[in-house]
């Protein structure tokens, strides 16, 4: 079976030049995953390797360079899911680690649980040998201060809600990284990682670590979502897309439908999907969602800042 991989760097309001720059990192992540898949490696190994590279790239809102919460801390969410077994692992609001996706995988493989959050997730990471690490970059620190000042000047959004805040400052919602893959053996997997929304309340957990919301994988499809986490959580966008593929939709139809279902609830999201034949789907209702894929048929890496359609 011909393997397939697609990665995204987050749906949102990107500066067009930064969105172009993001394609380099996304292409490298897709290439790394492709190399693993082409030597017979698992979809799970491929998506985790791709997400680790994106977490380590300061351009993306995940791992190093994560967006900061209201208290100026990087609290990160990540998850992995193996479509062969429905095994899933996740961390929510974890601090002080370099690669949350690796901790999420460890939760899946070394515990009886699906998700660990907050201080417990951090303690687990230390116990598993992940060293202390500060993922906060100088650029994010400056960005955080600028947004705090803007907020202090103009007050919160409508009714003081996060949604109101996002409507007023669309730049607050920026990014998540994710990868979905099919391997030579027919297995599907998904992985997603994020710093979440800038100025979120401390302790807020978004869609990214929740199976069915930000990440999902079955024997039919794998999906990774990005964008406004609360909306994706309510509609379980990734599960929705995988179920639609199982019901006969193409990966592209399932992606389009998952994003369309979010629209009446505020939208601001994107999704990538791969099915059991290696066909991919990409949809977003935001200006940009940089992504890169290597499709079936031996084609090279294709990288775009938004969907071509
Ligand atoms: N989709 C990422 C978040 O809302 O945290």
Short mmCIF file of C-alpha atoms and ligand atoms in Angstrom, two decimals:
data_model
loop_
_atom_site.label_atom_id
_atom_site.label_comp_id
_atom_site.label_asym_id
_atom_site.label_seq_id
_atom_site.Cartn_x
_atom_site.Cartn_y
_atom_site.Cartn_z
CA UNK A 1 0.00 0.00 0.00
CA UNK A 2 1.28 3.46 -0.95
CA UNK A 3 1.75 5.56 2.20
CA UNK A 4 0.36 9.07 2.54
CA UNK A 5 1.08 11.98 4.90
CA UNK A 6 -0.32 15.46 5.38
CA UNK A 7 0.73 18.04 7.98
CA UNK A 8 -0.69 21.45 8.90
CA UNK A 9 0.73 24.50 10.70
CA UNK A 10 -2.53 25.93 12.01
CA UNK A 11 -5.60 27.67 10.65
CA UNK A 12 -5.88 31.36 11.36
CA UNK A 13 -4.86 34.87 10.47
CA UNK A 14 -1.30 34.46 9.25
CA UNK A 15 0.88 37.25 7.97
CA UNK A 16 1.15 36.20 4.26
CA UNK A 17 4.97 36.26 4.37
CA UNK A 18 5.07 34.17 7.55
CA UNK A 19 2.63 31.73 6.01
CA UNK A 20 5.08 31.32 3.10
CA UNK A 21 7.97 30.83 5.55
CA UNK A 22 5.94 28.18 7.36
CA UNK A 23 5.95 26.03 4.22
CA UNK A 24 9.63 25.26 4.66
CA UNK A 25 9.10 23.72 8.10
CA UNK A 26 5.97 21.92 6.98
CA UNK A 27 7.77 20.51 3.91
CA UNK A 28 10.60 19.26 6.15
CA UNK A 29 8.09 17.66 8.53
CA UNK A 30 6.27 15.95 5.64
CA UNK A 31 9.61 14.76 4.22
CA UNK A 32 10.69 13.32 7.58
CA UNK A 33 7.39 11.47 7.89
CA UNK A 34 7.62 10.26 4.32
CA UNK A 35 11.10 8.82 4.92
CA UNK A 36 9.76 6.86 7.91
CA UNK A 37 6.77 5.59 5.94
CA UNK A 38 8.76 4.65 2.85
CA UNK A 39 11.06 2.36 4.86
CA UNK A 40 8.01 0.57 6.28
CA UNK A 41 7.66 2.59 9.50
CA UNK A 42 4.32 3.04 11.22
CA UNK A 43 1.87 5.87 10.67
CA UNK A 44 2.13 6.54 14.41
CA UNK A 45 5.93 7.00 14.23
CA UNK A 46 5.53 9.21 11.15
CA UNK A 47 2.95 11.61 12.62
CA UNK A 48 4.82 11.92 15.92
CA UNK A 49 8.14 12.64 14.14
CA UNK A 50 6.46 15.29 11.97
CA UNK A 51 4.84 17.00 14.97
CA UNK A 52 8.11 16.95 16.96
CA UNK A 53 9.81 18.89 14.14
CA UNK A 54 6.97 21.42 14.07
CA UNK A 55 7.03 21.77 17.88
CA UNK A 56 10.76 22.54 17.63
CA UNK A 57 10.21 25.22 14.95
CA UNK A 58 9.66 28.59 16.68
CA UNK A 59 7.40 29.78 13.87
CA UNK A 60 4.57 27.51 14.99
CA UNK A 61 2.33 27.78 18.03
CA UNK A 62 3.31 24.46 19.60
CA UNK A 63 6.22 23.35 21.77
CA UNK A 64 9.00 25.98 21.51
CA UNK A 65 7.27 29.23 20.55
CA UNK A 66 3.90 28.35 22.07
CA UNK A 67 1.43 31.19 22.62
CA UNK A 68 1.23 32.41 26.22
CA UNK A 69 -1.75 32.42 28.55
CA UNK A 70 -3.03 35.41 30.52
CA UNK A 71 -0.37 34.80 33.19
CA UNK A 72 2.41 34.73 30.59
CA UNK A 73 2.97 30.97 30.77
CA UNK A 74 3.16 28.39 27.99
CA UNK A 75 0.54 25.75 28.84
CA UNK A 76 0.50 23.23 26.03
CA UNK A 77 -1.95 20.58 24.78
CA UNK A 78 -1.10 17.57 22.59
CA UNK A 79 -2.45 14.19 21.60
CA UNK A 80 -1.84 11.10 19.48
CA UNK A 81 -4.19 8.40 18.28
CA UNK A 82 -3.59 5.04 16.62
CA UNK A 83 -6.38 4.07 14.24
CA UNK A 84 -5.60 0.33 14.42
CA UNK A 85 -6.56 0.05 18.08
CA UNK A 86 -8.22 3.38 18.96
CA UNK A 87 -5.41 3.78 21.50
CA UNK A 88 -5.02 7.46 22.39
CA UNK A 89 -2.72 9.52 24.60
CA UNK A 90 -2.93 13.18 25.52
CA UNK A 91 -1.61 15.94 27.75
CA UNK A 92 -3.52 19.11 28.64
CA UNK A 93 -2.11 22.39 29.99
CA UNK A 94 1.36 20.86 30.43
CA UNK A 95 4.25 23.22 31.25
CA UNK A 96 8.02 22.95 31.08
CA UNK A 97 8.56 20.27 28.43
CA UNK A 98 10.04 20.54 24.95
CA UNK A 99 7.81 18.11 23.07
CA UNK A 100 4.32 17.65 24.50
CA UNK A 101 3.48 15.17 21.72
CA UNK A 102 6.15 12.78 23.01
CA UNK A 103 4.68 12.98 26.51
CA UNK A 104 1.22 12.31 25.03
CA UNK A 105 2.57 9.22 23.28
CA UNK A 106 4.10 8.09 26.55
CA UNK A 107 0.72 8.47 28.29
CA UNK A 108 -0.75 6.20 25.61
CA UNK A 109 1.99 3.60 25.78
CA UNK A 110 2.97 3.56 29.47
CA UNK A 111 -0.25 4.21 31.42
CA UNK A 112 -3.83 2.97 31.61
CA UNK A 113 -5.07 6.51 30.99
CA UNK A 114 -5.87 8.58 27.93
CA UNK A 115 -5.09 12.05 29.25
CA UNK A 116 -3.03 13.70 31.98
CA UNK A 117 -3.38 17.42 32.68
CA UNK A 118 -1.65 20.28 34.44
CA UNK A 119 0.77 19.59 37.26
CA UNK A 120 0.18 15.83 37.09
CA UNK A 121 1.13 15.78 33.43
CA UNK A 122 4.35 17.65 34.26
CA UNK A 123 5.18 15.25 37.10
CA UNK A 124 4.55 12.29 34.79
CA UNK A 125 6.89 13.80 32.18
CA UNK A 126 9.68 14.15 34.76
CA UNK A 127 9.13 10.61 36.00
CA UNK A 128 9.45 9.38 32.40
CA UNK A 129 12.75 11.22 32.00
CA UNK A 130 11.67 14.28 29.99
CA UNK A 131 14.03 17.04 31.21
CA UNK A 132 12.81 20.50 32.31
CA UNK A 133 12.62 22.89 29.35
CA UNK A 134 11.45 26.47 28.85
CA UNK A 135 9.44 26.69 25.59
CA UNK A 136 8.85 30.47 25.87
CA UNK A 137 10.59 32.45 23.13
CA UNK A 138 11.48 36.19 23.30
CA UNK A 139 9.15 36.85 20.35
CA UNK A 140 6.19 35.30 22.16
CA UNK A 141 7.01 37.30 25.28
CA UNK A 142 6.90 40.58 23.29
CA UNK A 143 3.74 39.50 21.49
CA UNK A 144 2.09 38.67 24.82
CA UNK A 145 2.92 42.07 26.30
CA UNK A 146 1.62 43.89 23.20
CA UNK A 147 -1.66 42.00 23.33
CA UNK A 148 -2.05 42.57 27.06
CA UNK A 149 -1.53 46.29 26.51
CA UNK A 150 -4.06 46.36 23.66
CA UNK A 151 -6.55 44.57 25.88
CA UNK A 152 -5.98 46.99 28.75
CA UNK A 153 -6.50 49.96 26.40
CA UNK A 154 -9.66 48.73 24.74
CA UNK A 155 -11.21 46.38 27.27
CA UNK A 156 -12.34 42.80 26.67
CA UNK A 157 -14.49 41.70 23.74
CA UNK A 158 -18.24 41.56 23.72
CA UNK A 159 -19.54 40.29 27.07
CA UNK A 160 -15.93 39.68 28.10
CA UNK A 161 -15.99 36.25 26.47
CA UNK A 162 -13.10 34.50 24.76
CA UNK A 163 -15.19 34.43 21.58
CA UNK A 164 -15.76 38.20 21.90
CA UNK A 165 -12.06 38.69 22.43
CA UNK A 166 -11.26 36.62 19.34
CA UNK A 167 -13.72 38.59 17.24
CA UNK A 168 -12.06 41.79 18.33
CA UNK A 169 -8.50 40.47 17.98
CA UNK A 170 -8.48 37.66 15.39
CA UNK A 171 -4.68 37.54 15.70
CA UNK A 172 -5.03 35.97 19.15
CA UNK A 173 -6.11 32.68 17.69
CA UNK A 174 -3.03 31.47 15.93
CA UNK A 175 -2.08 27.98 15.22
CA UNK A 176 -1.73 24.43 16.18
CA UNK A 177 0.29 21.83 14.34
CA UNK A 178 -0.92 18.43 13.26
CA UNK A 179 -0.20 15.40 11.10
CA UNK A 180 -2.21 12.47 9.78
CA UNK A 181 -0.78 9.49 7.93
CA UNK A 182 -1.46 6.12 6.31
CA UNK A 183 1.38 3.58 6.38
CA UNK A 184 2.31 0.72 4.02
CA UNK A 185 0.51 -1.73 6.28
CA UNK A 186 -2.80 0.14 6.03
CA UNK A 187 -2.70 1.70 9.51
CA UNK A 188 -3.81 5.29 10.12
CA UNK A 189 -2.68 7.67 12.88
CA UNK A 190 -3.07 11.30 13.90
CA UNK A 191 -1.14 13.70 16.16
CA UNK A 192 -1.82 17.33 17.11
CA UNK A 193 -0.02 19.84 19.36
CA UNK A 194 -0.62 23.47 20.37
CA UNK A 195 0.10 26.31 22.76
CA UNK A 196 -3.59 27.19 22.46
CA UNK A 197 -5.05 30.67 22.24
CA UNK A 198 -3.00 33.67 23.35
CA UNK A 199 -4.28 35.19 26.62
CA UNK A 200 -6.39 32.12 27.41
CA UNK A 201 -7.16 31.67 31.09
CA UNK A 202 -4.57 29.60 32.97
CA UNK A 203 -5.76 25.99 33.04
CA UNK A 204 -7.80 26.27 29.84
CA UNK A 205 -7.67 23.09 27.76
CA UNK A 206 -8.77 23.28 24.14
CA UNK A 207 -9.74 20.72 21.51
CA UNK A 208 -6.24 19.51 20.69
CA UNK A 209 -5.85 16.82 23.40
CA UNK A 210 -9.45 15.61 23.26
CA UNK A 211 -9.97 12.49 21.12
CA UNK A 212 -12.72 13.21 18.62
CA UNK A 213 -12.25 16.99 18.85
CA UNK A 214 -8.70 17.96 17.81
CA UNK A 215 -7.46 14.48 16.91
CA UNK A 216 -9.06 11.20 15.85
CA UNK A 217 -8.05 8.03 14.03
CA UNK A 218 -9.90 4.83 13.13
CA UNK A 219 -9.42 2.05 10.57
CA UNK A 220 -11.28 4.29 8.06
CA UNK A 221 -9.63 7.71 8.49
CA UNK A 222 -7.42 9.97 10.59
CA UNK A 223 -8.06 13.67 11.24
CA UNK A 224 -6.36 16.63 12.92
CA UNK A 225 -8.25 19.88 13.53
CA UNK A 226 -7.05 23.42 14.19
CA UNK A 227 -8.64 26.76 15.01
CA UNK A 228 -11.03 27.93 17.71
CA UNK A 229 -10.86 25.06 20.17
CA UNK A 230 -14.12 25.63 22.01
CA UNK A 231 -16.13 25.34 18.77
CA UNK A 232 -14.21 22.27 17.61
CA UNK A 233 -14.78 20.69 21.04
CA UNK A 234 -18.54 21.21 20.92
CA UNK A 235 -18.87 19.72 17.46
CA UNK A 236 -16.18 16.99 17.79
CA UNK A 237 -14.90 17.92 14.35
CA UNK A 238 -12.28 15.17 13.95
CA UNK A 239 -14.67 12.39 14.93
CA UNK A 240 -17.29 13.90 12.63
CA UNK A 241 -14.87 13.75 9.69
CA UNK A 242 -13.74 10.17 10.40
CA UNK A 243 -17.35 9.01 10.75
CA UNK A 244 -18.25 10.62 7.42
CA UNK A 245 -15.42 8.74 5.70
CA UNK A 246 -16.59 5.48 7.30
CA UNK A 247 -20.05 6.30 5.94
CA UNK A 248 -18.77 6.60 2.36
CA UNK A 249 -17.66 10.22 1.98
CA UNK A 250 -14.29 11.04 0.42
CA UNK A 251 -11.65 12.56 2.68
CA UNK A 252 -12.24 15.91 0.96
CA UNK A 253 -16.03 15.75 1.37
CA UNK A 254 -15.61 14.80 5.03
CA UNK A 255 -13.21 17.72 5.59
CA UNK A 256 -15.56 20.19 3.89
CA UNK A 257 -18.55 18.90 5.88
CA UNK A 258 -16.71 19.03 9.21
CA UNK A 259 -15.76 22.67 8.64
CA UNK A 260 -19.24 23.57 7.32
CA UNK A 261 -20.80 22.07 10.47
CA UNK A 262 -18.74 24.49 12.60
CA UNK A 263 -19.83 27.58 10.66
CA UNK A 264 -23.19 28.23 12.40
CA UNK A 265 -21.32 28.07 15.73
CA UNK A 266 -18.62 30.58 14.84
CA UNK A 267 -16.28 28.51 12.67
CA UNK A 268 -12.69 29.75 12.51
CA UNK A 269 -11.21 26.32 11.99
CA UNK A 270 -9.41 23.95 9.67
CA UNK A 271 -8.94 20.21 9.33
CA UNK A 272 -6.78 17.67 7.52
CA UNK A 273 -7.97 14.12 6.83
CA UNK A 274 -6.45 11.00 5.27
CA UNK A 275 -8.45 7.89 4.43
CA UNK A 276 -7.57 4.19 4.27
CA UNK A 277 -6.69 4.50 0.56
CA UNK A 278 -4.30 7.40 1.24
CA UNK A 279 -6.55 10.08 -0.23
CA UNK A 280 -6.36 13.38 1.59
CA UNK A 281 -8.81 16.13 2.48
CA UNK A 282 -8.01 19.72 3.48
CA UNK A 283 -10.53 22.38 4.49
CA UNK A 284 -10.48 25.65 6.42
CA UNK A 285 -12.68 28.73 6.73
CA UNK A 286 -9.76 30.97 7.77
CA UNK A 287 -7.58 33.08 5.47
CA UNK A 288 -4.69 30.64 5.75
CA UNK A 289 -3.88 27.12 6.84
CA UNK A 290 -0.35 26.30 5.68
CA UNK A 291 -0.04 22.58 4.97
CA UNK A 292 2.12 20.09 3.12
CA UNK A 293 1.39 16.62 1.83
CA UNK A 294 2.89 13.75 -0.01
CA UNK A 295 0.11 11.89 -1.75
CA UNK A 296 -0.29 8.46 -3.26
CA UNK A 297 1.28 7.73 -6.64
CA UNK A 298 4.83 8.73 -5.76
CA UNK A 299 4.17 12.47 -6.13
CA UNK A 300 6.60 14.81 -4.34
CA UNK A 301 5.76 17.08 -1.44
CA UNK A 302 3.12 19.69 -2.20
CA UNK A 303 3.03 22.67 0.19
CA UNK A 304 0.45 25.45 0.19
CA UNK A 305 -0.48 28.33 2.46
CA UNK A 306 -4.23 27.76 1.83
CA UNK A 307 -6.44 25.34 -0.05
CA UNK A 308 -6.14 25.63 -3.81
CA UNK A 309 -9.91 25.45 -4.38
N1 LIG B 1 -7.20 24.56 18.43
C1 LIG B 1 -6.30 24.95 19.42
C2 LIG B 1 -6.92 25.53 20.60
O1 LIG B 1 -7.98 26.14 20.52
O2 LIG B 1 -6.36 25.41 21.66
#
